[in-house]
C-alpha angles and dihedrals in degrees: 000000000000130000090264093059094251116140115231126225088245091058092049090050090048091051091051093046098043092040088055092048091048093051093047091049090049090053092048095048093045093050094044093051095041091053091056101040138064114282096223092079129045096242093156093060090044091054092048095048096043093048089045091053090053092047095047092048090048092051091045089055093054123086095249124164119245096262094045091049091048093049097042098040106032101029105033105026093032090057092041097054125061125204093166095055090047090054094045092050090048091050091049091051087055092048089053088053091245089134096158091052090049093051090042090053090056096043096042093044094050094042095047091040092055091046091048091049090051090049091049092051091046091052092050090050091051091051090048090054094050 
């Protein structure tokens, strides 16, 4: 980004590239976790969103420039994490009358996400003190 608020071609290219990398990594992590865990609960999405919360908080705690923060946070982590899939999976659990699993998905995701974000910030602060 420039001082005038215009977005450069390099930033657009970075968003496309890092967004693609983030979405591919999300797919790989989700599949790897889902293959190893029970199918009654969306563990893959949980792993992606919790690790994404930690990563975004970590990046937010670093002294990144505007363009680096935009690319890392919005493009990479934004493509990596998935609020919409989390909501759809929760809604489907409810449709399947797995109400405890649906509520558990919300509670566990928010609780672990908050803890992961705190851990990410803590790690960034430690690096900043080094």
